[in-house]
PDB file of C-alpha atoms in Angstrom:
ATOM      1  CA  GLY P 194       0.000   0.000   0.000  1.00 67.00           C
ATOM      2  CA  ALA P 195       0.947   3.642  -0.364  1.00 86.00           C
ATOM      3  CA  VAL P 196       3.016   5.078   2.472  1.00 92.00           C
ATOM      4  CA  VAL P 197       2.996   8.633   3.713  1.00 95.00           C
ATOM      5  CA  SER P 198       5.356   9.817   6.425  1.00 96.00           C
ATOM      6  CA  GLN P 199       5.273  12.870   8.635  1.00 97.00           C
ATOM      7  CA  HIS P 200       7.999  14.513  10.647  1.00 97.00           C
ATOM      8  CA  PRO P 201       8.153  15.271  13.485  1.00 97.00           C
ATOM      9  CA  SER P 202       5.606  13.035  15.162  1.00 96.00           C
ATOM     10  CA  TRP P 203       5.467  15.259  18.224  1.00 96.00           C
ATOM     11  CA  VAL P 204       6.695  18.782  18.800  1.00 97.00           C
ATOM     12  CA  ILE P 205       6.514  21.180  21.714  1.00 97.00           C
ATOM     13  CA  CYS P 206       7.235  24.829  21.094  1.00 95.00           C
ATOM     14  CA  LYS P 207       6.936  28.105  22.899  1.00 96.00           C
ATOM     15  CA  SER P 208       4.284  30.650  22.077  1.00 97.00           C
ATOM     16  CA  GLY P 209       5.405  33.007  19.331  1.00 97.00           C
ATOM     17  CA  THR P 210       7.764  30.606  17.606  1.00 97.00           C
ATOM     18  CA  SER P 211       7.246  28.862  14.257  1.00 97.00           C
ATOM     19  CA  VAL P 212       7.076  25.154  13.620  1.00 97.00           C
ATOM     20  CA  LYS P 213       7.523  23.273  10.351  1.00 97.00           C
ATOM     21  CA  ILE P 214       5.916  19.903   9.696  1.00 97.00           C
ATOM     22  CA  GLU P 215       6.978  17.748   6.753  1.00 97.00           C
ATOM     23  CA  CYS P 216       4.807  15.331   4.823  1.00 96.00           C
ATOM     24  CA  ARG P 217       6.337  12.876   2.369  1.00 96.00           C
ATOM     25  CA  SER P 218       4.883  10.279   0.036  1.00 94.00           C
ATOM     26  CA  LEU P 219       7.444   7.494   0.122  1.00 94.00           C
ATOM     27  CA  ASP P 220       6.464   5.164  -2.698  1.00 90.00           C
ATOM     28  CA  PHE P 221       4.302   7.187  -5.049  1.00 90.00           C
ATOM     29  CA  GLN P 222       4.106  10.612  -6.585  1.00 91.00           C
ATOM     30  CA  ALA P 223       1.502  12.729  -4.875  1.00 89.00           C
ATOM     31  CA  THR P 224      -0.321  14.964  -7.287  1.00 86.00           C
ATOM     32  CA  THR P 225      -2.200  16.517  -4.434  1.00 90.00           C
ATOM     33  CA  MET P 226      -1.533  16.761  -0.738  1.00 93.00           C
ATOM     34  CA  PHE P 227      -3.992  17.729   1.947  1.00 94.00           C
ATOM     35  CA  TRP P 228      -3.548  19.096   5.443  1.00 96.00           C
ATOM     36  CA  TYR P 229      -6.061  18.318   8.161  1.00 95.00           C
ATOM     37  CA  ARG P 230      -6.418  19.292  11.762  1.00 95.00           C
ATOM     38  CA  GLN P 231      -8.003  17.096  14.406  1.00 93.00           C
ATOM     39  CA  PHE P 232      -8.988  18.017  17.935  1.00 90.00           C
ATOM     40  CA  PRO P 233      -9.419  15.305  20.594  1.00 85.00           C
ATOM     41  CA  LYS P 234     -12.390  13.038  19.935  1.00 82.00           C
ATOM     42  CA  GLN P 235     -13.345  15.028  16.872  1.00 85.00           C
ATOM     43  CA  SER P 236     -13.189  14.286  13.190  1.00 86.00           C
ATOM     44  CA  LEU P 237     -10.705  15.610  10.690  1.00 90.00           C
ATOM     45  CA  MET P 238     -11.152  19.133   9.436  1.00 91.00           C
ATOM     46  CA  LEU P 239      -9.574  20.027   6.128  1.00 91.00           C
ATOM     47  CA  MET P 240      -7.304  23.047   6.323  1.00 94.00           C
ATOM     48  CA  ALA P 241      -5.889  23.283   2.819  1.00 94.00           C
ATOM     49  CA  THR P 242      -5.228  21.475  -0.419  1.00 92.00           C
ATOM     50  CA  SER P 243      -1.955  21.805  -2.286  1.00 90.00           C
ATOM     51  CA  ASN P 244      -0.729  20.774  -5.694  1.00 87.00           C
ATOM     52  CA  GLU P 245       2.921  20.515  -6.592  1.00 83.00           C
ATOM     53  CA  GLY P 246       4.267  23.847  -7.770  1.00 81.00           C
ATOM     54  CA  SER P 247       1.053  25.748  -7.077  1.00 83.00           C
ATOM     55  CA  LYS P 248      -0.261  27.888  -4.265  1.00 87.00           C
ATOM     56  CA  ALA P 249      -2.324  26.059  -1.707  1.00 91.00           C
ATOM     57  CA  THR P 250      -6.082  26.431  -1.566  1.00 92.00           C
ATOM     58  CA  TYR P 251      -7.228  27.158   1.973  1.00 94.00           C
ATOM     59  CA  GLU P 252     -10.578  26.301   3.491  1.00 93.00           C
ATOM     60  CA  GLN P 253     -12.784  29.074   4.754  1.00 92.00           C
ATOM     61  CA  GLY P 254     -11.664  30.283   8.159  1.00 93.00           C
ATOM     62  CA  VAL P 255      -8.087  29.034   7.855  1.00 95.00           C
ATOM     63  CA  GLU P 256      -5.530  31.842   7.989  1.00 94.00           C
ATOM     64  CA  LYS P 257      -3.159  31.367   5.084  1.00 92.00           C
ATOM     65  CA  ASP P 258      -0.576  33.732   6.578  1.00 94.00           C
ATOM     66  CA  LYS P 259      -0.499  31.682   9.739  1.00 96.00           C
ATOM     67  CA  PHE P 260      -0.464  28.233   8.179  1.00 97.00           C
ATOM     68  CA  LEU P 261       2.056  28.379   5.347  1.00 96.00           C
ATOM     69  CA  ILE P 262       1.975  25.448   2.976  1.00 94.00           C
ATOM     70  CA  ASN P 263       4.652  24.626   0.436  1.00 91.00           C
ATOM     71  CA  HIS P 264       4.410  21.750  -2.014  1.00 89.00           C
ATOM     72  CA  ALA P 265       7.826  21.881  -3.611  1.00 84.00           C
ATOM     73  CA  SER P 266       7.890  18.445  -5.195  1.00 90.00           C
ATOM     74  CA  LEU P 267       5.643  15.491  -5.968  1.00 89.00           C
ATOM     75  CA  THR P 268       6.760  13.794  -2.782  1.00 93.00           C
ATOM     76  CA  LEU P 269       7.063  16.612  -0.240  1.00 94.00           C
ATOM     77  CA  SER P 270       4.735  19.150   1.282  1.00 94.00           C
ATOM     78  CA  THR P 271       5.406  21.264   4.355  1.00 96.00           C
ATOM     79  CA  LEU P 272       3.120  23.062   6.777  1.00 97.00           C
ATOM     80  CA  THR P 273       4.619  25.893   8.807  1.00 97.00           C
ATOM     81  CA  VAL P 274       2.662  27.191  11.758  1.00 97.00           C
ATOM     82  CA  THR P 275       3.912  30.746  12.203  1.00 97.00           C
ATOM     83  CA  SER P 276       3.843  32.605  15.504  1.00 96.00           C
ATOM     84  CA  ALA P 277       2.202  29.650  17.184  1.00 96.00           C
ATOM     85  CA  HIS P 278      -0.153  30.153  20.101  1.00 96.00           C
ATOM     86  CA  PRO P 279      -1.613  27.665  22.595  1.00 96.00           C
ATOM     87  CA  GLU P 280      -4.870  27.518  20.636  1.00 95.00           C
ATOM     88  CA  ASP P 281      -2.889  26.117  17.695  1.00 96.00           C
ATOM     89  CA  SER P 282      -2.132  23.017  19.767  1.00 96.00           C
ATOM     90  CA  SER P 283      -3.683  20.130  17.870  1.00 96.00           C
ATOM     91  CA  PHE P 284      -3.059  16.983  15.870  1.00 96.00           C
ATOM     92  CA  TYR P 285      -2.049  17.836  12.299  1.00 97.00           C
ATOM     93  CA  ILE P 286      -2.375  15.146   9.666  1.00 97.00           C
ATOM     94  CA  CYS P 287      -1.436  15.220   6.019  1.00 96.00           C
ATOM     95  CA  SER P 288      -2.701  13.006   3.258  1.00 94.00           C
ATOM     96  CA  ALA P 289      -1.664  12.455  -0.312  1.00 93.00           C
ATOM     97  CA  SER P 290      -3.347  11.251  -3.443  1.00 90.00           C
ATOM     98  CA  GLY P 291      -1.911  10.174  -6.755  1.00 84.00           C
ATOM     99  CA  THR P 292      -3.885   9.870  -9.938  1.00 81.00           C
ATOM    100  CA  ARG P 293      -7.138   9.154  -8.107  1.00 81.00           C
ATOM    101  CA  ASP P 294      -8.240  12.037  -5.904  1.00 78.00           C
ATOM    102  CA  TYR P 295     -10.632   9.896  -3.930  1.00 81.00           C
ATOM    103  CA  GLU P 296      -7.905   7.502  -2.843  1.00 85.00           C
ATOM    104  CA  GLN P 297      -6.064   9.348  -0.117  1.00 89.00           C
ATOM    105  CA  TYR P 298      -3.377   7.958   2.119  1.00 92.00           C
ATOM    106  CA  PHE P 299      -2.683   9.550   5.447  1.00 94.00           C
ATOM    107  CA  GLY P 300       0.464  10.204   7.369  1.00 96.00           C
ATOM    108  CA  PRO P 301       0.770   9.208  11.030  1.00 96.00           C
ATOM    109  CA  GLY P 302       0.104  12.760  12.213  1.00 96.00           C
ATOM    110  CA  THR P 303       2.043  15.370  14.167  1.00 97.00           C
ATOM    111  CA  ARG P 304       1.024  16.363  17.651  1.00 97.00           C
ATOM    112  CA  LEU P 305       1.781  20.033  18.244  1.00 97.00           C
ATOM    113  CA  THR P 306       1.786  21.463  21.740  1.00 97.00           C
ATOM    114  CA  VAL P 307       2.327  25.190  22.153  1.00 97.00           C
ATOM    115  CA  THR P 308       3.213  26.322  25.649  1.00 96.00           C
TER     116      THR P 308
ATOM    117  CA  GLN V 369     -27.551  19.745   6.847  1.00 70.00           C
ATOM    118  CA  LYS V 370     -24.148  18.107   7.094  1.00 78.00           C
ATOM    119  CA  GLU V 371     -22.908  16.325   3.996  1.00 86.00           C
ATOM    120  CA  VAL V 372     -22.195  13.170   5.972  1.00 91.00           C
ATOM    121  CA  GLU V 373     -23.419  12.127   9.394  1.00 92.00           C
ATOM    122  CA  GLN V 374     -22.138   9.327  11.578  1.00 93.00           C
ATOM    123  CA  ASP V 375     -23.161   8.057  14.995  1.00 85.00           C
ATOM    124  CA  PRO V 376     -20.191   8.790  17.291  1.00 80.00           C
ATOM    125  CA  GLY V 377     -20.830   5.826  19.563  1.00 82.00           C
ATOM    126  CA  PRO V 378     -19.029   4.577  21.530  1.00 90.00           C
ATOM    127  CA  LEU V 379     -19.943   1.070  20.492  1.00 94.00           C
ATOM    128  CA  SER V 380     -18.874  -1.804  22.728  1.00 96.00           C
ATOM    129  CA  VAL V 381     -19.176  -5.419  21.570  1.00 97.00           C
ATOM    130  CA  PRO V 382     -17.815  -8.782  22.723  1.00 97.00           C
ATOM    131  CA  GLU V 383     -15.062 -10.471  20.772  1.00 97.00           C
ATOM    132  CA  GLY V 384     -16.430 -12.453  17.835  1.00 97.00           C
ATOM    133  CA  ALA V 385     -19.485 -10.255  17.349  1.00 97.00           C
ATOM    134  CA  ILE V 386     -20.568  -8.817  14.021  1.00 97.00           C
ATOM    135  CA  VAL V 387     -20.200  -5.054  14.038  1.00 97.00           C
ATOM    136  CA  SER V 388     -22.281  -2.707  11.938  1.00 96.00           C
ATOM    137  CA  LEU V 389     -21.100   0.870  11.442  1.00 96.00           C
ATOM    138  CA  ASN V 390     -23.206   3.336   9.513  1.00 96.00           C
ATOM    139  CA  CYS V 391     -23.265   6.765   7.917  1.00 95.00           C
ATOM    140  CA  THR V 392     -25.830   8.775   6.032  1.00 95.00           C
ATOM    141  CA  TYR V 393     -25.083  11.380   3.428  1.00 93.00           C
ATOM    142  CA  SER V 394     -27.010  14.216   1.899  1.00 91.00           C
ATOM    143  CA  ASN V 395     -26.201  14.421  -1.808  1.00 86.00           C
ATOM    144  CA  SER V 396     -27.302  11.626  -4.078  1.00 83.00           C
ATOM    145  CA  ALA V 397     -24.674  12.698  -6.631  1.00 85.00           C
ATOM    146  CA  PHE V 398     -21.816  11.426  -4.468  1.00 85.00           C
ATOM    147  CA  GLN V 399     -20.200   8.343  -5.970  1.00 87.00           C
ATOM    148  CA  TYR V 400     -17.134   7.377  -3.922  1.00 91.00           C
ATOM    149  CA  PHE V 401     -17.417   6.202  -0.356  1.00 94.00           C
ATOM    150  CA  MET V 402     -14.522   5.349   1.912  1.00 94.00           C
ATOM    151  CA  TRP V 403     -13.981   3.763   5.283  1.00 96.00           C
ATOM    152  CA  TYR V 404     -10.954   4.616   7.377  1.00 96.00           C
ATOM    153  CA  ARG V 405      -9.756   3.151  10.655  1.00 96.00           C
ATOM    154  CA  GLN V 406      -7.919   5.389  13.093  1.00 95.00           C
ATOM    155  CA  TYR V 407      -6.122   4.155  16.168  1.00 94.00           C
ATOM    156  CA  SER V 408      -5.547   6.580  18.996  1.00 89.00           C
ATOM    157  CA  ARG V 409      -2.927   9.228  18.167  1.00 86.00           C
ATOM    158  CA  LYS V 410      -2.360   7.804  14.677  1.00 91.00           C
ATOM    159  CA  GLY V 411      -3.321   8.861  11.190  1.00 93.00           C
ATOM    160  CA  PRO V 412      -6.356   7.258   9.508  1.00 94.00           C
ATOM    161  CA  GLU V 413      -5.773   4.081   7.528  1.00 93.00           C
ATOM    162  CA  LEU V 414      -7.782   3.454   4.381  1.00 91.00           C
ATOM    163  CA  LEU V 415      -9.712   0.185   4.798  1.00 94.00           C
ATOM    164  CA  MET V 416     -11.671   0.171   1.575  1.00 91.00           C
ATOM    165  CA  TYR V 417     -13.674   2.256  -0.796  1.00 89.00           C
ATOM    166  CA  THR V 418     -16.692   1.587  -2.939  1.00 91.00           C
ATOM    167  CA  TYR V 419     -17.944   3.227  -6.056  1.00 87.00           C
ATOM    168  CA  SER V 420     -21.649   3.826  -6.503  1.00 83.00           C
ATOM    169  CA  SER V 421     -23.924   1.151  -5.066  1.00 81.00           C
ATOM    170  CA  GLY V 422     -23.331  -2.373  -3.949  1.00 83.00           C
ATOM    171  CA  ASN V 423     -21.064  -4.346  -1.698  1.00 90.00           C
ATOM    172  CA  LYS V 424     -17.337  -4.787  -1.453  1.00 93.00           C
ATOM    173  CA  GLU V 425     -15.675  -7.403   0.682  1.00 95.00           C
ATOM    174  CA  ASP V 426     -12.126  -7.615   2.001  1.00 94.00           C
ATOM    175  CA  GLY V 427     -11.465 -10.349   4.503  1.00 96.00           C
ATOM    176  CA  ARG V 428     -13.611  -9.751   7.573  1.00 97.00           C
ATOM    177  CA  PHE V 429     -14.726  -6.348   6.319  1.00 97.00           C
ATOM    178  CA  THR V 430     -17.683  -5.624   4.032  1.00 97.00           C
ATOM    179  CA  ALA V 431     -18.612  -2.151   2.820  1.00 96.00           C
ATOM    180  CA  GLN V 432     -22.113  -1.553   1.551  1.00 95.00           C
ATOM    181  CA  VAL V 433     -23.677   1.434  -0.192  1.00 94.00           C
ATOM    182  CA  ASP V 434     -27.404   1.967  -0.558  1.00 92.00           C
ATOM    183  CA  LYS V 435     -27.789   4.972  -2.810  1.00 89.00           C
ATOM    184  CA  SER V 436     -31.576   4.903  -2.687  1.00 90.00           C
ATOM    185  CA  SER V 437     -31.529   5.668   1.023  1.00 92.00           C
ATOM    186  CA  LYS V 438     -28.144   7.454   0.995  1.00 92.00           C
ATOM    187  CA  TYR V 439     -26.800   5.066   3.567  1.00 93.00           C
ATOM    188  CA  ILE V 440     -23.364   3.486   3.808  1.00 95.00           C
ATOM    189  CA  SER V 441     -22.308   0.682   6.108  1.00 96.00           C
ATOM    190  CA  LEU V 442     -19.222  -1.173   7.205  1.00 97.00           C
ATOM    191  CA  PHE V 443     -19.616  -4.663   8.631  1.00 97.00           C
ATOM    192  CA  ILE V 444     -16.885  -6.373  10.603  1.00 97.00           C
ATOM    193  CA  ARG V 445     -17.239 -10.123  11.068  1.00 97.00           C
ATOM    194  CA  ASP V 446     -15.618 -12.049  13.906  1.00 97.00           C
ATOM    195  CA  SER V 447     -14.520  -8.822  15.564  1.00 97.00           C
ATOM    196  CA  GLN V 448     -11.218  -8.856  17.420  1.00 97.00           C
ATOM    197  CA  PRO V 449      -9.841  -6.663  20.233  1.00 97.00           C
ATOM    198  CA  SER V 450      -7.353  -5.322  17.671  1.00 96.00           C
ATOM    199  CA  ASP V 451     -10.321  -3.875  15.772  1.00 97.00           C
ATOM    200  CA  SER V 452     -10.860  -1.431  18.637  1.00 97.00           C
ATOM    201  CA  ALA V 453     -10.418   1.967  17.022  1.00 96.00           C
ATOM    202  CA  THR V 454     -12.358   4.878  15.617  1.00 95.00           C
ATOM    203  CA  TYR V 455     -13.940   4.203  12.243  1.00 97.00           C
ATOM    204  CA  LEU V 456     -14.479   7.135   9.920  1.00 96.00           C
ATOM    205  CA  CYS V 457     -16.643   7.138   6.858  1.00 96.00           C
ATOM    206  CA  ALA V 458     -15.644   9.582   4.164  1.00 94.00           C
ATOM    207  CA  ILE V 459     -17.156  10.771   0.950  1.00 92.00           C
ATOM    208  CA  TYR V 460     -15.426  12.142  -2.079  1.00 89.00           C
ATOM    209  CA  THR V 461     -17.530  15.106  -3.088  1.00 80.00           C
ATOM    210  CA  GLY V 462     -15.630  15.853  -6.286  1.00 76.00           C
ATOM    211  CA  ARG V 463     -13.927  18.912  -4.866  1.00 67.00           C
ATOM    212  CA  ARG V 464     -10.689  16.949  -4.480  1.00 71.00           C
ATOM    213  CA  ALA V 465     -10.853  16.663  -0.703  1.00 77.00           C
ATOM    214  CA  LEU V 466     -12.732  14.134   1.366  1.00 87.00           C
ATOM    215  CA  THR V 467     -15.570  14.961   3.726  1.00 89.00           C
ATOM    216  CA  PHE V 468     -15.434  12.871   6.870  1.00 91.00           C
ATOM    217  CA  GLY V 469     -18.061  11.699   9.268  1.00 92.00           C
ATOM    218  CA  SER V 470     -17.484  12.373  12.932  1.00 91.00           C
ATOM    219  CA  GLY V 471     -16.185   8.839  13.513  1.00 93.00           C
ATOM    220  CA  THR V 472     -17.541   5.937  15.580  1.00 95.00           C
ATOM    221  CA  ARG V 473     -15.449   4.654  18.466  1.00 94.00           C
ATOM    222  CA  LEU V 474     -15.508   0.868  18.609  1.00 96.00           C
ATOM    223  CA  GLN V 475     -14.385  -1.188  21.581  1.00 96.00           C
ATOM    224  CA  VAL V 476     -14.174  -4.964  21.207  1.00 97.00           C
ATOM    225  CA  GLN V 477     -14.078  -6.636  24.582  1.00 96.00           C
ATOM    226  CA  PRO V 478     -11.966  -9.816  24.886  1.00 94.00           C
TER     227      PRO V 478
END
């Protein structure tokens, strides 16, 4: 099956600092990558969709200047949380799809804690 | 109205039971339906997807779509403690991203 990795798996940072999360598709070329956010005991909420070499498309209510997404290659997308605050603490999960948009494979997630 | 609705549970069953997990959706135009399994503090894992109506079977898992009633189901036969997880239904709405149900927490008691 398709494998997607995320790094780091867990990060703690101080309020006001920035954090970068990497998402990689290991055995396929990801035409599209997606970033989700999940609060405890809640479902996944889509934050943004990115295509390689293009600007990301953000969902309504998601601050694009705060959550910077770069999709530099067909196997790598990054999410940078800028000037993080405690309310940004959450579980961030990326997914990737190849030629079939409906077939998405998820990374293991990154737990962000902002103190 | 939400595009997809799912009973959050929790659902507790004894080992060996048949489990039925269900979702309803709002738009009859939707064609692709997915089931994901998510263990605590992990990313979702794609179990299976179905296109349009009908059944799809993979080992102990069967996915079923009833487009007339806009109802999708996942059945787990001979449930095991290792099946304890949150199960998420998802629908591909054609806007590239998936829309997820709220997830049903399943606990299989040994």
